[in-house]
Coordinates of C-alpha atoms in Angstrom, one line a residue:
Chain A
M25 CA 29.7 -16.5 4.4
T26 CA 29.7 -13.5 2.0
S27 CA 26.0 -13.8 1.3
V28 CA 25.3 -13.7 5.1
I29 CA 26.8 -10.2 5.2
R30 CA 25.4 -9.1 1.9
V31 CA 21.8 -10.3 2.2
P32 CA 20.7 -8.0 5.1
P33 CA 21.5 -4.6 3.3
V34 CA 19.9 -5.9 0.1
A35 CA 16.8 -7.1 2.0
L36 CA 16.6 -3.7 3.7
L37 CA 16.9 -1.9 0.3
V38 CA 14.1 -4.1 -1.2
V39 CA 11.8 -3.6 1.8
A40 CA 12.4 0.2 1.8
L41 CA 11.7 0.3 -1.9
H42 CA 8.5 -1.8 -1.3
T43 CA 7.1 0.2 1.6
A44 CA 8.4 3.7 1.2
V45 CA 9.5 4.5 -2.3
L46 CA 7.4 2.6 -4.9
P47 CA 4.0 3.4 -3.3
H48 CA 4.8 7.1 -4.3
L49 CA 5.7 6.1 -7.9
R50 CA 2.5 4.7 -9.4
L51 CA 1.3 4.4 -13.0
F52 CA -2.5 4.5 -13.4
G53 CA -2.7 3.9 -9.6
V54 CA -0.6 0.7 -9.8
G55 CA 2.8 0.3 -8.2
A56 CA 5.6 -2.1 -8.9
D57 CA 5.9 -5.2 -6.6
V58 CA 9.6 -5.4 -5.8
M59 CA 9.1 -8.4 -3.4
L60 CA 7.7 -10.4 -6.3
L61 CA 10.5 -9.1 -8.4
A62 CA 13.1 -10.3 -5.8
A63 CA 11.7 -13.9 -6.2
I64 CA 11.9 -13.7 -10.0
A65 CA 15.4 -12.2 -9.8
A66 CA 16.5 -15.1 -7.5
G67 CA 15.0 -17.5 -10.0
L68 CA 17.0 -15.9 -12.8
V69 CA 20.3 -15.9 -11.0
A70 CA 20.2 -18.7 -8.5
G71 CA 17.8 -21.4 -9.7
P72 CA 14.6 -22.8 -8.3
R73 CA 15.6 -23.8 -4.7
Q74 CA 17.0 -20.4 -3.7
A75 CA 14.3 -18.6 -5.6
A76 CA 11.6 -20.5 -3.7
W77 CA 13.3 -19.5 -0.4
T78 CA 13.7 -15.9 -1.5
G79 CA 10.1 -15.8 -2.7
F80 CA 8.8 -17.3 0.5
L81 CA 10.7 -14.9 2.8
A82 CA 10.0 -11.8 0.6
G83 CA 6.3 -12.8 0.5
L84 CA 6.2 -13.2 4.3
I85 CA 7.6 -9.6 4.7
A86 CA 5.1 -8.4 2.1
D87 CA 2.3 -10.1 4.0
C88 CA 3.1 -8.0 7.1
F89 CA 2.1 -4.9 5.2
T90 CA -1.3 -6.1 3.8
R91 CA -4.6 -7.4 5.2
T92 CA -4.7 -10.4 2.9
P93 CA -4.2 -13.8 4.7
F94 CA -0.7 -14.0 6.2
G95 CA 1.2 -16.4 4.0
L96 CA -0.7 -15.8 0.8
S97 CA 2.1 -13.6 -0.8
A98 CA 4.7 -16.1 0.6
L99 CA 2.9 -19.0 -1.2
T100 CA 2.5 -17.0 -4.4
Y101 CA 6.0 -15.6 -4.6
C102 CA 7.6 -19.0 -3.6
L103 CA 5.7 -20.7 -6.5
V104 CA 6.6 -17.9 -9.0
G105 CA 10.3 -17.9 -7.9
Y106 CA 10.5 -21.7 -8.2
G107 CA 8.8 -21.6 -11.6
V108 CA 11.2 -18.9 -12.9
G109 CA 14.1 -20.9 -11.5
L110 CA 12.9 -24.0 -13.3
L111 CA 12.5 -22.1 -16.5
R112 CA 16.0 -20.7 -16.1
V113 CA 17.5 -24.2 -15.6
G114 CA 15.6 -25.5 -18.7
V115 CA 16.9 -22.8 -21.0
L116 CA 20.2 -23.7 -22.6
E117 CA 21.2 -20.3 -23.6
M118 CA 20.0 -17.0 -22.1
S119 CA 19.4 -14.4 -24.8
W120 CA 19.8 -10.8 -23.8
W121 CA 16.0 -10.2 -23.9
L122 CA 15.0 -13.4 -22.2
P123 CA 15.4 -12.2 -18.5
T124 CA 13.3 -9.1 -19.4
A125 CA 10.6 -11.2 -21.0
I126 CA 10.6 -13.7 -18.0
T127 CA 10.4 -10.7 -15.6
F128 CA 7.4 -9.4 -17.5
V129 CA 5.5 -12.7 -17.7
G130 CA 6.5 -13.8 -14.2
S131 CA 5.2 -10.6 -12.7
A132 CA 1.9 -10.8 -14.5
L133 CA 1.5 -14.4 -13.6
G134 CA 2.4 -13.6 -10.0
V135 CA -0.5 -11.1 -9.8
V136 CA -2.9 -13.5 -11.4
T137 CA -1.8 -16.4 -9.1
F138 CA -2.1 -14.1 -6.0
V139 CA -5.6 -13.1 -7.0
A140 CA -6.6 -16.7 -7.9
L141 CA -5.3 -18.2 -4.7
G142 CA -6.7 -15.3 -2.6
T143 CA -10.1 -15.8 -4.2
M144 CA -10.0 -19.5 -3.4
M145 CA -9.3 -18.6 0.2
G146 CA -12.4 -16.4 0.4
Q147 CA -10.9 -13.0 -0.5
E148 CA -13.3 -12.4 -3.4
Y149 CA -12.7 -8.7 -3.3
L150 CA -9.3 -9.3 -4.9
W151 CA -10.9 -10.1 -8.2
S152 CA -12.2 -7.1 -10.2
W153 CA -12.1 -5.8 -13.7
R154 CA -8.8 -4.0 -12.8
V155 CA -6.8 -7.2 -12.3
P156 CA -5.7 -7.5 -16.0
M157 CA -4.7 -3.8 -15.9
I158 CA -2.9 -4.2 -12.6
A159 CA -1.0 -7.3 -13.9
G160 CA 0.0 -5.5 -17.1
V161 CA 1.2 -2.2 -15.5
L162 CA 2.9 -4.0 -12.6
A163 CA 4.7 -6.3 -15.1
L164 CA 5.9 -3.2 -17.0
L165 CA 7.1 -1.5 -13.9
N166 CA 8.8 -4.6 -12.6
M167 CA 10.4 -5.0 -16.0
A168 CA 11.9 -1.5 -15.7
L169 CA 13.2 -2.2 -12.2
G170 CA 14.4 -5.7 -13.2
P171 CA 18.1 -4.9 -14.0
L172 CA 18.6 -3.1 -10.6
I173 CA 17.0 -5.9 -8.6
V174 CA 18.7 -8.7 -10.5
K175 CA 22.1 -7.1 -10.0
S176 CA 21.4 -6.6 -6.3
I177 CA 20.2 -10.2 -5.8
R178 CA 23.2 -11.5 -7.7
W179 CA 25.5 -9.5 -5.5
A180 CA 23.7 -10.6 -2.3
L181 CA 23.7 -14.2 -3.1
G182 CA 27.3 -14.2 -4.1
P183 CA 28.9 -16.4 -6.6
V184 CA 26.2 -18.9 -7.5
S185 CA 27.1 -22.1 -9.5
E186 CA 25.1 -22.4 -12.7
P187 CA 21.7 -23.8 -11.8
R188 CA 21.2 -27.5 -12.6
P189 CA 18.0 -29.3 -13.1
V190 CA 16.3 -30.3 -9.9
R191 CA 15.4 -33.9 -9.5
Chain B
M29 CA 11.1 -31.2 -1.8
V30 CA 11.9 -27.6 -0.8
L31 CA 8.9 -26.3 -2.7
L32 CA 6.6 -28.8 -1.0
F33 CA 8.0 -27.8 2.4
L34 CA 7.6 -24.0 1.7
V35 CA 4.1 -24.5 0.3
L36 CA 3.1 -26.4 3.5
L37 CA 4.7 -23.8 5.6
S38 CA 2.7 -21.0 3.8
L39 CA -0.5 -23.0 4.2
T40 CA 0.2 -23.4 7.9
F41 CA 0.7 -19.6 8.2
I42 CA -2.5 -19.0 6.3
T43 CA -4.4 -21.4 8.6
L44 CA -3.0 -19.9 11.7
D45 CA -4.0 -16.4 10.4
F46 CA -7.6 -17.5 9.7
R47 CA -7.8 -19.3 13.1
G48 CA -6.3 -16.3 15.0
D49 CA -8.6 -13.9 13.1
G50 CA -5.7 -11.6 12.2
G51 CA -4.3 -11.8 15.8
G52 CA -2.2 -14.6 17.4
I53 CA 1.2 -15.5 16.1
T54 CA 0.7 -14.0 12.7
G55 CA -0.7 -10.8 14.1
G56 CA 2.3 -10.5 16.4
L57 CA 4.7 -11.1 13.5
R58 CA 2.9 -8.4 11.5
H59 CA 3.1 -5.8 14.3
G60 CA 6.7 -6.6 15.0
V61 CA 7.8 -6.2 11.4
E62 CA 5.7 -3.1 10.9
S63 CA 7.1 -1.5 14.1
F64 CA 10.6 -2.3 13.0
F65 CA 10.2 -0.8 9.5
S66 CA 8.0 2.2 10.5
P67 CA 10.9 4.6 11.2
I68 CA 12.6 3.6 7.9
Q69 CA 9.3 4.0 6.1
S70 CA 8.7 7.4 7.5
L71 CA 12.2 8.6 6.8
V72 CA 12.5 7.3 3.3
G73 CA 9.0 8.3 2.5
A74 CA 9.6 11.9 3.5
V75 CA 12.8 12.0 1.4
V76 CA 11.3 10.3 -1.6
E77 CA 8.0 12.2 -2.0
P78 CA 9.5 15.5 -3.0
I79 CA 12.2 13.8 -5.1
G80 CA 9.5 11.9 -6.8
N81 CA 7.5 15.1 -7.5
A82 CA 10.7 16.8 -8.9
F83 CA 11.4 13.7 -11.0
S84 CA 8.0 13.9 -12.5
G85 CA 8.5 17.5 -13.3
I86 CA 11.8 16.8 -15.0
T87 CA 10.4 14.0 -17.2
D88 CA 7.7 16.4 -18.4
Y89 CA 10.3 18.5 -20.3
G90 CA 11.3 15.6 -22.6
A91 CA 14.7 14.9 -23.9
L92 CA 17.3 17.6 -23.6
E93 CA 20.5 18.2 -25.6
D94 CA 23.8 17.2 -24.0
E95 CA 25.1 20.8 -24.1
N96 CA 22.2 21.8 -21.9
A97 CA 23.3 19.5 -19.0
R98 CA 24.2 22.4 -16.8
L99 CA 20.8 24.0 -17.4
K100 CA 19.1 20.7 -16.8
D101 CA 20.8 20.3 -13.5
R102 CA 19.8 23.8 -12.5
I103 CA 16.1 23.1 -13.4
A104 CA 16.2 19.9 -11.5
D105 CA 17.5 21.7 -8.4
L106 CA 14.9 24.4 -8.7
E107 CA 12.1 22.0 -9.2
R108 CA 13.2 19.9 -6.2
R109 CA 13.1 23.0 -4.0
A110 CA 9.8 24.0 -5.5
A111 CA 8.4 20.5 -4.8
V112 CA 9.6 20.7 -1.2
G113 CA 8.0 24.1 -0.8
D114 CA 4.7 22.9 -2.3
D115 CA 4.6 20.0 0.1
V116 CA 5.2 22.3 3.1
R117 CA 2.5 24.8 1.9
K118 CA 0.0 22.0 1.3
E119 CA 0.6 20.5 4.7
L120 CA 0.1 23.9 6.4
A121 CA -3.1 24.5 4.3
D122 CA -4.4 21.1 5.3
A123 CA -3.6 21.7 9.0
L124 CA -5.4 25.1 8.9
A125 CA -8.4 23.7 7.1
L126 CA -8.7 20.9 9.7
Q127 CA -9.0 23.4 12.5
D128 CA -12.6 24.3 11.6
L129 CA -14.6 21.2 10.9
S130 CA -18.3 22.2 11.4
F131 CA -19.6 18.8 10.7
V132 CA -17.7 17.2 13.6
G133 CA -19.8 19.0 16.2
S134 CA -18.8 18.2 19.8
I135 CA -16.9 14.9 18.9
P136 CA -13.3 15.2 20.2
T137 CA -10.6 14.8 17.5
V138 CA -7.0 13.8 17.2
S139 CA -4.9 15.4 14.3
A140 CA -2.6 12.9 12.6
R141 CA -0.2 12.9 9.6
V142 CA -0.4 10.3 6.9
V143 CA 3.0 8.5 6.9
S144 CA 2.3 5.7 4.5
T145 CA 0.3 5.5 1.3
P146 CA -1.2 2.1 0.2
V147 CA 1.5 -0.5 -0.3
S148 CA -0.6 -3.1 -2.0
N149 CA -2.3 -2.8 -5.4
F150 CA -5.4 -4.5 -4.0
E151 CA -6.0 -2.5 -0.8
Q152 CA -6.6 1.1 0.0
V153 CA -5.0 1.4 3.4
I154 CA -2.9 4.2 4.8
E155 CA -0.9 4.6 8.0
L156 CA -1.1 7.5 10.5
D157 CA 1.6 8.6 12.8
K158 CA -0.6 8.4 15.9
G159 CA -1.9 5.4 17.8
S160 CA -3.6 4.2 20.9
D161 CA -1.4 6.4 23.1
K162 CA -3.2 9.4 21.7
G163 CA -6.6 7.9 22.2
I164 CA -7.1 6.4 18.8
D165 CA -9.1 3.1 18.7
V166 CA -10.3 0.6 16.0
G167 CA -13.5 1.7 14.2
M168 CA -13.0 5.5 14.7
P169 CA -13.8 7.6 11.6
V170 CA -11.1 9.5 9.8
V171 CA -11.9 12.8 8.1
T172 CA -10.3 15.6 6.1
A173 CA -11.5 19.2 5.8
A174 CA -13.6 18.1 2.8
G175 CA -15.3 15.1 4.5
L176 CA -15.1 11.4 5.4
A177 CA -11.9 9.5 4.3
G178 CA -12.2 6.2 6.0
R179 CA -12.0 4.4 9.4
V180 CA -9.3 3.0 11.7
T181 CA -8.9 -0.7 11.3
E182 CA -5.7 -1.5 13.3
V183 CA -4.0 0.4 16.1
T184 CA -0.6 0.0 17.8
S185 CA 0.7 2.4 20.5
H186 CA 2.2 4.9 18.0
R187 CA 0.6 4.1 14.7
S188 CA -2.8 3.3 13.2
R189 CA -4.0 1.9 9.9
V190 CA -6.9 3.4 8.1
Q191 CA -9.1 1.7 5.5
L192 CA -10.0 4.3 3.0
L193 CA -13.6 4.5 1.6
S194 CA -12.3 3.6 -1.8
D195 CA -11.2 0.2 -0.6
S196 CA -13.2 -2.6 -2.3
T197 CA -14.2 -4.1 1.1
S198 CA -15.3 -0.7 2.5
A199 CA -19.0 0.2 2.9
V200 CA -20.6 3.2 4.6
G201 CA -24.3 4.0 5.3
V202 CA -25.3 7.2 3.4
L203 CA -28.2 9.5 3.3
L204 CA -29.4 11.6 0.3
P205 CA -30.8 14.6 2.2
T206 CA -33.0 15.9 -0.7
S207 CA -35.1 12.7 -0.8
N208 CA -34.2 11.4 2.7
E209 CA -33.3 8.1 1.0
R210 CA -30.8 5.9 2.7
G211 CA -28.3 3.6 1.0
A212 CA -24.9 2.0 1.3
A213 CA -21.8 3.3 -0.5
E214 CA -19.3 0.7 -1.4
G215 CA -15.7 1.2 -2.5
E216 CA -14.6 0.2 -5.9
G217 CA -10.8 0.6 -5.7
T218 CA -8.3 3.3 -6.6
D219 CA -9.6 6.4 -8.5
R220 CA -13.1 4.9 -8.9
D221 CA -16.3 6.5 -7.7
L222 CA -18.2 4.6 -5.0
V223 CA -21.4 2.8 -5.9
I224 CA -24.5 3.5 -3.8
D225 CA -26.8 0.5 -3.3
F226 CA -30.4 0.2 -2.1
I227 CA -31.8 3.4 -3.7
E228 CA -35.3 2.7 -5.0
P229 CA -35.6 3.2 -8.8
E230 CA -38.4 5.8 -8.5
V231 CA -36.4 8.1 -6.2
K232 CA -35.2 11.3 -7.9
V233 CA -31.5 11.8 -7.5
A234 CA -29.8 14.7 -9.1
S235 CA -26.2 14.8 -10.2
G236 CA -24.1 16.8 -7.8
E237 CA -26.4 16.2 -4.9
V238 CA -24.6 16.2 -1.6
V239 CA -24.3 12.8 0.2
V240 CA -23.7 12.5 4.0
T241 CA -23.3 9.6 6.4
S242 CA -26.7 8.2 7.6
G243 CA -25.5 6.8 10.9
V244 CA -27.4 3.6 10.1
G245 CA -25.4 0.5 11.2
G246 CA -23.6 2.6 13.8
S247 CA -20.2 2.5 12.0
F248 CA -20.1 6.3 11.5
P249 CA -21.8 9.3 13.1
P250 CA -24.6 10.8 11.0
G251 CA -24.2 14.0 9.0
I252 CA -20.5 13.8 7.9
P253 CA -20.1 14.8 4.2
V254 CA -19.1 11.9 2.1
G255 CA -19.3 13.3 -1.5
N256 CA -21.6 14.2 -4.3
V257 CA -23.7 12.1 -6.7
A258 CA -21.7 11.7 -9.9
H259 CA -24.2 9.7 -12.0
S260 CA -27.7 8.5 -11.4
K261 CA -30.0 6.6 -13.6
A262 CA -32.9 4.1 -13.4
V263 CA -32.0 0.9 -15.2
P264 CA -35.1 -0.9 -16.6
G265 CA -35.7 -4.2 -14.9
E266 CA -33.4 -3.4 -12.0
L267 CA -34.7 -3.3 -8.4
Q268 CA -32.5 -0.3 -7.5
R269 CA -31.3 2.8 -9.0
S270 CA -27.7 3.0 -10.4
V271 CA -26.0 5.8 -8.4
T272 CA -22.3 6.5 -8.2
L273 CA -20.7 8.8 -5.6
R274 CA -17.6 11.0 -6.0
L275 CA -15.8 11.4 -2.7
S276 CA -15.3 14.9 -1.3
A277 CA -12.0 14.0 0.2
D278 CA -9.0 13.7 -2.2
L279 CA -7.8 10.3 -1.1
A280 CA -4.8 10.4 -3.5
R281 CA -3.3 13.4 -1.8
L282 CA -4.0 12.8 1.9
N283 CA -1.5 14.6 4.1
M284 CA -3.1 15.7 7.4
V285 CA -6.3 14.1 8.7
K286 CA -8.4 14.1 11.9
V287 CA -9.5 11.0 13.7
L288 CA -12.9 11.4 15.4
Q289 CA -12.8 9.9 18.9
W290 CA -16.2 8.4 18.3
K291 CA -16.8 4.7 19.1
P292 CA -18.9 2.7 16.7
Q293 CA -22.4 1.9 18.1
R294 CA -22.8 -1.8 17.9

C-alpha cells in the first residue's frame, strides 16, 4: 500500500529528470539515462521481477520521447533490470563498491543492447563510431546519479524482502 | 515467466508501432504522455537551465576553503543572477535577429521558442512551443537568423518536434554556388560536421565556401544558407569528393527559431 502512494512522486521525479533536467547537463554531448538507471536501481534493491517491471514501464515512458520503435527501450531496460536483479540475487555479500560497479557496467551494457536490438530492427542509424563513447560517458554519469536514484527507488518500493533466486 | 511476458509485450508494442507507422495506438500513447509532461518539461527546463549554467560557473573555480563559505555562496548567487540575465539577453538578441531574415523572401513565418533539447543520446530532436494551431505542419523548414536548423517532423495542436540537421537520419539537398554543384548533406550526430555526398572529385571546392539549400527533392526551399565548407579533398580512387559542412546555425544553443510556412513539394 505504501508503495502505491510513493511510486507516483518518484516516477514524476525520474521523468522530470529525464526530460527536463538531464538534457541540459551533458558531458561531451552525452546525457545520463535516468530511466535505464531506474531499472538498474530496482534490480539492486528489489530483485529481478520488480526490476523487469520497473525497466519495462520506465522504458515505455522513455519511448514516448524518442522516435525509435515504441517498445525498444522497454525491451532493453526490462532485460537490463532483470539481469541486474539476477546478479544481485547471485551475489552473497554486497561490497560497498559493487552497486557502483554494477551501475556502470549495467548502464554501458544497456546502451549496447539498445543499439544492437535497434539495429536488428532496422534502425541502422543508431550504430556509429560514437556508441562506445556514449556508453562510457553515460555509464559514468549514471554512476554519479546512482546513489540518489537507488535511494529514491528503495523508498518508493518500500520495505522489500531480500531478493531470492528466481526459479 | 515475468521476463518472457514483458519481452513479448515489448515485441507486441514494437510490431504495433511498425504496423501503425508511428501512428495508431502507440502514436496515441506517445502524444498523450508528451502532452501530459509538456508543462512540467517547460517549467522544470526553464528553472534548470540558468541553475545549470550557474552550477557550471561555480565548478570552474575549483575547491574553496571552508572559511570562504560565505563568499562562495555570494559568488553562486551572483552567478545565478548573471546566468539568468545572460539567458534573457540572448533570447532578446535571437528574437531581434529573427525579425530580418532576407533569405526567407515572401514565405510566411511563425516564431517559436525551443522548449526541449534532445532527450535521447541517439537523436537530434528538439521541441517548439507552437503547433498546428499556429499553422505549423509536418515538413516545414525551421531556421535561425544564421540559417537552416532542421524541419518539423511531428505536430500536435500546441507543440511541434523538429529534427535538426545534425541528426544522423537527416539529409538536405545543397548547392555550392561557386561551382553550381549539387549534393546532399547528411547529419553525423551531435557536434559533428555534416558530410556532403555526390560532389564530383574534379570539382573545385574551397574551404569556407558558403553552402545553401538546392531545393532539389522539394524538401526545402532553395537559397537558404546551411553552412560553410569545413574540409574538402579529393580521395584517390573515390568516385566523389570528400566534403564536410559546418552548419551556420548553432544547434547547441537554440533559443528562438522561425518555422517557414512552406510545404514540401512532393
